[in-house]
Coordinates of C-alpha atoms (C1' of nucleotides) in Angstrom, one line a residue:
Chain A
M22 CA 53.2 -55.7 6.2
K23 CA 54.6 -54.2 9.3
V24 CA 54.6 -51.1 7.6
D25 CA 51.7 -50.1 7.0
I26 CA 49.8 -50.8 10.8
L27 CA 52.2 -47.4 11.7
R28 CA 50.6 -45.9 8.2
K29 CA 47.1 -46.4 8.9
K30 CA 47.2 -45.2 12.1
N31 CA 49.0 -41.9 10.8
L32 CA 52.7 -42.7 12.9
R33 CA 55.6 -41.8 10.9
V34 CA 57.6 -44.6 10.3
T35 CA 60.6 -44.5 11.4
P36 CA 63.6 -47.0 12.2
F37 CA 63.1 -47.6 15.6
R38 CA 59.3 -47.5 15.4
K39 CA 59.8 -50.5 13.0
E40 CA 62.0 -52.3 15.7
V41 CA 59.7 -52.3 18.6
L42 CA 56.9 -53.1 16.5
D43 CA 59.2 -55.9 15.6
I44 CA 59.3 -57.1 18.8
F45 CA 55.9 -57.2 19.4
L46 CA 54.8 -58.8 16.4
K47 CA 58.0 -61.6 17.3
N48 CA 55.7 -62.7 20.0
E49 CA 52.2 -63.6 19.8
H50 CA 51.4 -63.4 24.0
A51 CA 51.5 -59.8 25.4
I52 CA 54.7 -58.5 26.7
S53 CA 56.2 -55.8 29.3
I54 CA 58.4 -52.9 28.8
Q55 CA 61.0 -55.2 30.0
D56 CA 60.7 -57.4 27.4
I57 CA 60.5 -54.6 24.8
E58 CA 64.2 -53.6 26.6
D59 CA 65.5 -56.9 25.9
G60 CA 64.9 -57.2 22.6
L61 CA 66.6 -53.8 21.5
K62 CA 70.3 -53.5 21.2
D63 CA 70.6 -49.9 22.4
F64 CA 68.2 -48.1 22.5
D65 CA 66.8 -44.5 24.7
R66 CA 64.4 -45.2 27.5
I67 CA 62.4 -42.2 26.6
T68 CA 62.1 -42.4 23.4
L69 CA 60.6 -46.1 24.1
Y70 CA 58.3 -44.5 26.5
R71 CA 57.1 -42.0 23.6
T72 CA 56.9 -44.6 21.8
I73 CA 54.6 -46.8 23.8
K74 CA 52.3 -43.6 24.5
S75 CA 52.0 -43.0 20.5
F76 CA 51.1 -46.6 19.6
T77 CA 48.7 -47.0 22.6
S78 CA 47.2 -43.9 21.9
K79 CA 46.7 -44.4 18.6
G80 CA 45.1 -47.8 19.2
V81 CA 48.3 -49.6 17.8
I82 CA 48.4 -51.3 21.0
H83 CA 46.9 -51.7 24.3
E84 CA 48.0 -52.2 28.3
I85 CA 46.9 -54.9 30.1
V86 CA 47.2 -54.9 33.6
M87 CA 46.7 -58.5 35.4
P88 CA 46.0 -59.0 39.1
G89 CA 49.3 -58.2 41.1
D90 CA 50.3 -55.3 39.4
I91 CA 51.7 -56.9 36.4
K92 CA 51.9 -54.9 33.6
K93 CA 51.9 -56.1 29.9
L94 CA 51.7 -54.5 26.5
A95 CA 49.8 -56.3 23.4
L96 CA 48.7 -55.4 19.9
C97 CA 45.9 -54.3 18.8
D98 CA 46.0 -56.1 15.5
G99 CA 42.5 -58.6 14.9
V100 CA 42.1 -58.7 18.7
C101 CA 40.2 -55.5 19.8
A102 CA 38.7 -53.2 17.3
H103 CA 39.5 -49.1 18.2
D104 CA 37.0 -47.7 16.5
H105 CA 34.2 -46.2 18.4
G106 CA 36.5 -44.1 20.6
L107 CA 36.0 -46.6 23.1
H108 CA 38.9 -49.1 23.3
E109 CA 36.5 -52.3 22.5
H110 CA 37.0 -55.8 24.0
N111 CA 36.2 -58.8 22.4
H112 CA 39.0 -61.3 24.2
I113 CA 39.8 -61.9 27.5
H114 CA 43.3 -61.0 29.6
F115 CA 44.5 -64.9 30.2
Q116 CA 47.7 -65.5 32.4
C117 CA 49.0 -68.8 32.2
R118 CA 50.0 -69.9 36.0
K119 CA 52.2 -72.3 35.0
C120 CA 54.5 -70.0 32.4
E121 CA 53.1 -67.3 33.3
E122 CA 52.5 -65.3 29.8
V123 CA 50.1 -63.2 29.7
Y124 CA 47.4 -63.8 26.1
C125 CA 44.9 -62.1 24.8
V126 CA 42.5 -64.7 24.1
E127 CA 39.5 -64.1 21.5
I128 CA 36.3 -65.5 22.5
D129 CA 32.8 -65.6 20.7
E130 CA 30.9 -63.6 23.1
L131 CA 31.2 -62.1 26.8
P132 CA 28.7 -63.1 28.8
Q133 CA 26.1 -60.4 29.8
L134 CA 26.5 -59.8 34.0
K135 CA 23.1 -58.5 35.1
V136 CA 23.5 -56.2 38.6
P137 CA 19.8 -55.1 39.8
G138 CA 20.2 -51.2 39.5
F139 CA 23.7 -51.2 38.0
I140 CA 23.9 -50.5 34.3
I141 CA 26.8 -52.6 32.6
E142 CA 27.7 -50.4 29.4
E143 CA 30.9 -52.3 29.4
Q144 CA 33.4 -55.7 31.1
E145 CA 36.8 -56.7 30.9
I146 CA 38.0 -60.3 31.9
Q147 CA 41.0 -60.9 33.5
A148 CA 41.5 -65.2 34.1
K149 CA 44.0 -67.4 35.6
G150 CA 44.6 -71.3 34.7
I151 CA 46.8 -72.8 32.3
C152 CA 47.4 -71.9 29.0
S153 CA 46.8 -74.3 26.1
K154 CA 50.6 -74.8 25.0
C155 CA 51.0 -75.6 29.0
S156 CA 48.4 -78.3 29.5
V157 CA 49.6 -80.3 26.5
V158 CA 53.0 -80.7 27.8
T159 CA 52.3 -81.3 31.3
Chain B
M14 CA 33.4 -55.0 66.3
K15 CA 36.4 -53.7 64.0
V16 CA 39.2 -54.3 67.1
D17 CA 38.5 -58.0 66.0
I18 CA 38.6 -58.1 62.1
L19 CA 42.9 -57.4 62.6
R20 CA 42.7 -59.8 65.8
K21 CA 41.4 -62.1 63.6
K22 CA 44.0 -62.0 61.3
N23 CA 46.6 -61.9 63.2
L24 CA 47.7 -58.3 63.1
R25 CA 48.2 -56.8 66.1
V26 CA 46.1 -53.5 67.2
T27 CA 47.5 -50.2 67.0
P28 CA 45.5 -46.3 66.9
F29 CA 47.0 -46.1 63.4
R30 CA 45.6 -49.5 61.9
K31 CA 42.2 -48.8 63.7
E32 CA 42.4 -45.3 62.3
V33 CA 42.7 -46.8 58.5
L34 CA 40.4 -49.7 59.3
D35 CA 38.0 -46.7 60.0
I36 CA 38.2 -45.0 56.8
F37 CA 37.4 -47.9 54.8
L38 CA 34.7 -49.0 57.0
K39 CA 33.3 -45.2 56.7
N40 CA 33.0 -46.0 53.3
E41 CA 31.2 -48.2 51.1
H42 CA 33.0 -47.7 47.8
A43 CA 36.4 -48.7 47.2
I44 CA 39.0 -46.3 47.8
S45 CA 42.3 -45.0 46.4
I46 CA 45.3 -44.7 49.0
Q47 CA 44.7 -40.5 48.5
D48 CA 41.1 -41.2 50.0
I49 CA 42.9 -42.3 53.3
E50 CA 45.6 -40.0 53.3
D51 CA 42.7 -37.4 53.3
G52 CA 41.3 -39.4 56.1
L53 CA 44.2 -39.2 58.3
K54 CA 45.2 -35.8 60.2
D55 CA 48.4 -36.2 59.9
F56 CA 50.1 -39.4 59.4
D57 CA 53.9 -40.5 58.2
R58 CA 53.1 -42.2 54.5
I59 CA 55.6 -45.0 55.2
T60 CA 53.5 -46.3 58.0
L61 CA 50.8 -46.0 55.5
Y62 CA 52.4 -48.1 52.9
R63 CA 52.7 -50.7 55.7
T64 CA 49.7 -50.7 56.6
I65 CA 48.2 -51.5 53.0
K66 CA 50.7 -54.0 52.6
S67 CA 49.8 -56.2 56.3
F68 CA 46.6 -55.5 55.6
T69 CA 46.5 -56.6 52.0
S70 CA 48.7 -59.5 52.4
K71 CA 46.5 -61.0 55.8
G72 CA 43.2 -60.5 53.5
V73 CA 41.8 -57.6 55.6
I74 CA 41.9 -55.8 52.3
H75 CA 42.2 -56.2 48.4
E76 CA 43.5 -54.1 45.7
I77 CA 41.4 -53.2 42.8
V78 CA 43.0 -51.9 39.9
M79 CA 40.4 -50.9 36.7
P80 CA 41.7 -50.0 33.1
G81 CA 43.7 -47.1 33.0
D82 CA 45.8 -47.5 36.3
I83 CA 43.2 -46.8 38.6
K84 CA 44.3 -48.2 41.9
K85 CA 41.7 -48.7 44.6
L86 CA 41.7 -50.0 47.8
A87 CA 38.5 -52.3 49.6
L88 CA 37.7 -54.5 52.5
C89 CA 37.5 -58.1 51.7
D90 CA 35.5 -58.4 54.7
G91 CA 32.3 -60.2 53.5
V92 CA 32.6 -60.0 49.5
C93 CA 35.5 -62.2 49.1
A94 CA 36.8 -65.3 50.6
H95 CA 40.9 -65.5 51.7
D96 CA 40.5 -68.5 52.8
H97 CA 41.9 -71.3 50.0
G98 CA 45.4 -70.0 49.8
L99 CA 44.1 -68.1 46.6
H100 CA 41.8 -65.2 46.8
E101 CA 38.4 -65.8 45.5
H102 CA 36.2 -63.5 44.2
N103 CA 32.6 -63.5 44.4
H104 CA 32.2 -60.2 43.4
I105 CA 32.9 -57.9 40.6
H106 CA 34.5 -54.2 40.4
F107 CA 32.3 -52.0 38.5
Q108 CA 33.7 -48.5 38.1
C109 CA 30.5 -45.6 37.5
R110 CA 31.0 -43.5 34.4
K111 CA 29.4 -40.7 36.2
C112 CA 29.9 -40.3 40.0
E113 CA 33.3 -42.4 38.8
E114 CA 33.4 -44.5 42.2
V115 CA 34.8 -48.4 42.2
Y116 CA 32.3 -50.4 43.9
C117 CA 32.4 -54.2 44.6
V118 CA 29.7 -55.6 43.8
E119 CA 28.2 -59.2 44.5
I120 CA 27.2 -61.6 41.7
D121 CA 25.6 -64.9 42.2
E122 CA 27.9 -66.7 39.9
L123 CA 30.6 -66.0 37.5
P124 CA 29.9 -66.7 34.4
Q125 CA 31.7 -69.5 33.4
L126 CA 33.8 -69.4 30.2
K127 CA 35.1 -72.3 28.0
V128 CA 38.7 -71.3 25.3
P129 CA 39.3 -74.1 23.5
G130 CA 42.4 -75.6 25.0
F131 CA 42.9 -73.1 28.2
I132 CA 42.0 -74.2 31.2
I133 CA 40.3 -71.1 33.0
E134 CA 41.0 -71.5 37.2
E135 CA 39.9 -68.4 38.3
Q136 CA 38.6 -64.9 36.4
E137 CA 38.1 -61.5 37.3
I138 CA 35.9 -59.2 35.5
Q139 CA 35.8 -55.2 35.8
A140 CA 33.2 -53.5 34.6
K141 CA 32.1 -49.9 33.7
G142 CA 28.3 -48.2 33.3
I143 CA 26.2 -46.3 35.8
C144 CA 26.2 -47.1 39.5
S145 CA 22.8 -47.7 41.3
K146 CA 23.1 -44.2 43.1
C147 CA 23.8 -42.3 40.0
S148 CA 21.4 -44.3 37.7
V149 CA 18.1 -43.0 40.6
V150 CA 19.0 -39.6 40.1
T151 CA 19.8 -39.4 36.2
Chain C
dC2 C1' 59.9 -27.4 4.2
dT3 C1' 57.3 -28.2 8.0
dG4 C1' 55.9 -30.8 11.8
dT5 C1' 57.4 -34.9 14.5
dG6 C1' 60.1 -38.1 16.5
dT7 C1' 64.4 -38.8 18.8
dG8 C1' 68.1 -38.0 22.7
dC9 C1' 70.5 -36.4 26.6
dA10 C1' 69.6 -34.3 31.0
dA11 C1' 67.1 -33.6 35.0
dA12 C1' 62.8 -33.4 37.4
dG13 C1' 59.0 -35.5 39.8
dG14 C1' 56.4 -38.9 42.1
dG15 C1' 55.4 -42.8 44.0
dT16 C1' 56.8 -46.7 46.8
dT17 C1' 60.7 -49.2 49.5
dT18 C1' 64.3 -50.0 52.5
dG19 C1' 67.5 -49.5 57.0
dC20 C1' 67.7 -48.8 61.3
dA21 C1' 66.7 -46.8 66.1
dA22 C1' 62.9 -45.9 69.4
dG23 C1' 58.3 -47.6 70.7
dT24 C1' 54.8 -50.3 71.9
dA25 C1' 51.0 -54.9 71.8
dC26 C1' 50.3 -58.3 74.3
Chain D
dG5 C1' 60.4 -59.7 77.3
dT6 C1' 59.8 -59.9 72.7
dA7 C1' 58.4 -60.0 68.3
dC8 C1' 55.9 -56.3 65.9
dT9 C1' 55.4 -51.6 64.5
dT10 C1' 56.4 -46.8 64.2
dG11 C1' 58.5 -42.8 62.2
dC12 C1' 62.5 -40.8 60.1
dA13 C1' 65.9 -40.1 56.4
dA14 C1' 67.5 -41.6 52.1
dA15 C1' 67.7 -44.7 48.2
dC16 C1' 64.7 -46.2 44.3
dC17 C1' 62.6 -47.3 40.9
dC18 C1' 59.5 -45.5 36.9
dT19 C1' 58.0 -42.5 34.1
dT20 C1' 57.2 -37.4 32.6
dT21 C1' 58.9 -32.7 30.6
dG22 C1' 61.9 -29.3 28.7
dC23 C1' 65.0 -28.3 24.9
dA24 C1' 67.7 -28.3 20.4
dC25 C1' 68.8 -31.5 16.5
dA26 C1' 67.6 -34.8 13.0
dC27 C1' 64.3 -36.7 10.4
dA28 C1' 59.6 -38.5 7.8
dG29 C1' 56.3 -36.9 4.3

DNA sequence: CTGTGTGCAAAGGGTTTGCAAGTAC
DNA sequence: GTACTTGCAAACCCTTTGCACACAG
């Protein structure tokens, strides 16, 4: 239940937050702020920014930045844990060259990089290519 | 010769561009726009933005975005090819938790990710941890 | 009832655009 | 000489802050 997503994170359930959350739930790919705005009838942009901020800081959504200054937001739900303080990603961010959408794609295990002298603790992978939908249609 | 870096990319050699290039050459890690500004005595910010834009589009430097909206710039020289139109990275971007600097670190081979249904053509890896300098000092 | 969320206005910061003068080649 | 660069002013986003009112729990 969508309301629980908010309650679980100690966020008060308001009509506006439900609306915003609905837009995230409607999309299976990451969305931009513009996408959210387009999905709202009338809204106050400041409130939207604040909503995004609370959602992000409480771990309801996470921000994705793809090469080329493309910023997107996606639900944390399932694809990423937000438990140990650090935001752990067991998924990669993938942008399709064709439809241009950005997806959080789950991956069994992240490759463990080794660089002499450097201690690598976390990593984040951004990939580009063709998504499963666009590769089928071709 | 630093002037050749510009000439090779069909960029006119001007005093300002040489100054900016010098700042990149002086640092072995990626730098922010602020870092460049700090390195210039007096300058016009608009010209700096345009210089960065020409450098980026001609492949003299490349932009790095680390999680947390941290933007840096680094020379392409050596660490990355800019030949096939696409900007190929045979290096990863690494940010040190201690000194906070961002480095382009060369890596022998990027791990080849496989995701069912998705065709992965390019990838970019951002890592965090402790850099070689900070891990020595401890 | 209390603290959190909302909405409006206004400010802030980084970045881009237009145009005239200057300069590399 | 010609095309590219520079410098200044102004415009333009996008985002944040302050404050009073509204509302969830």
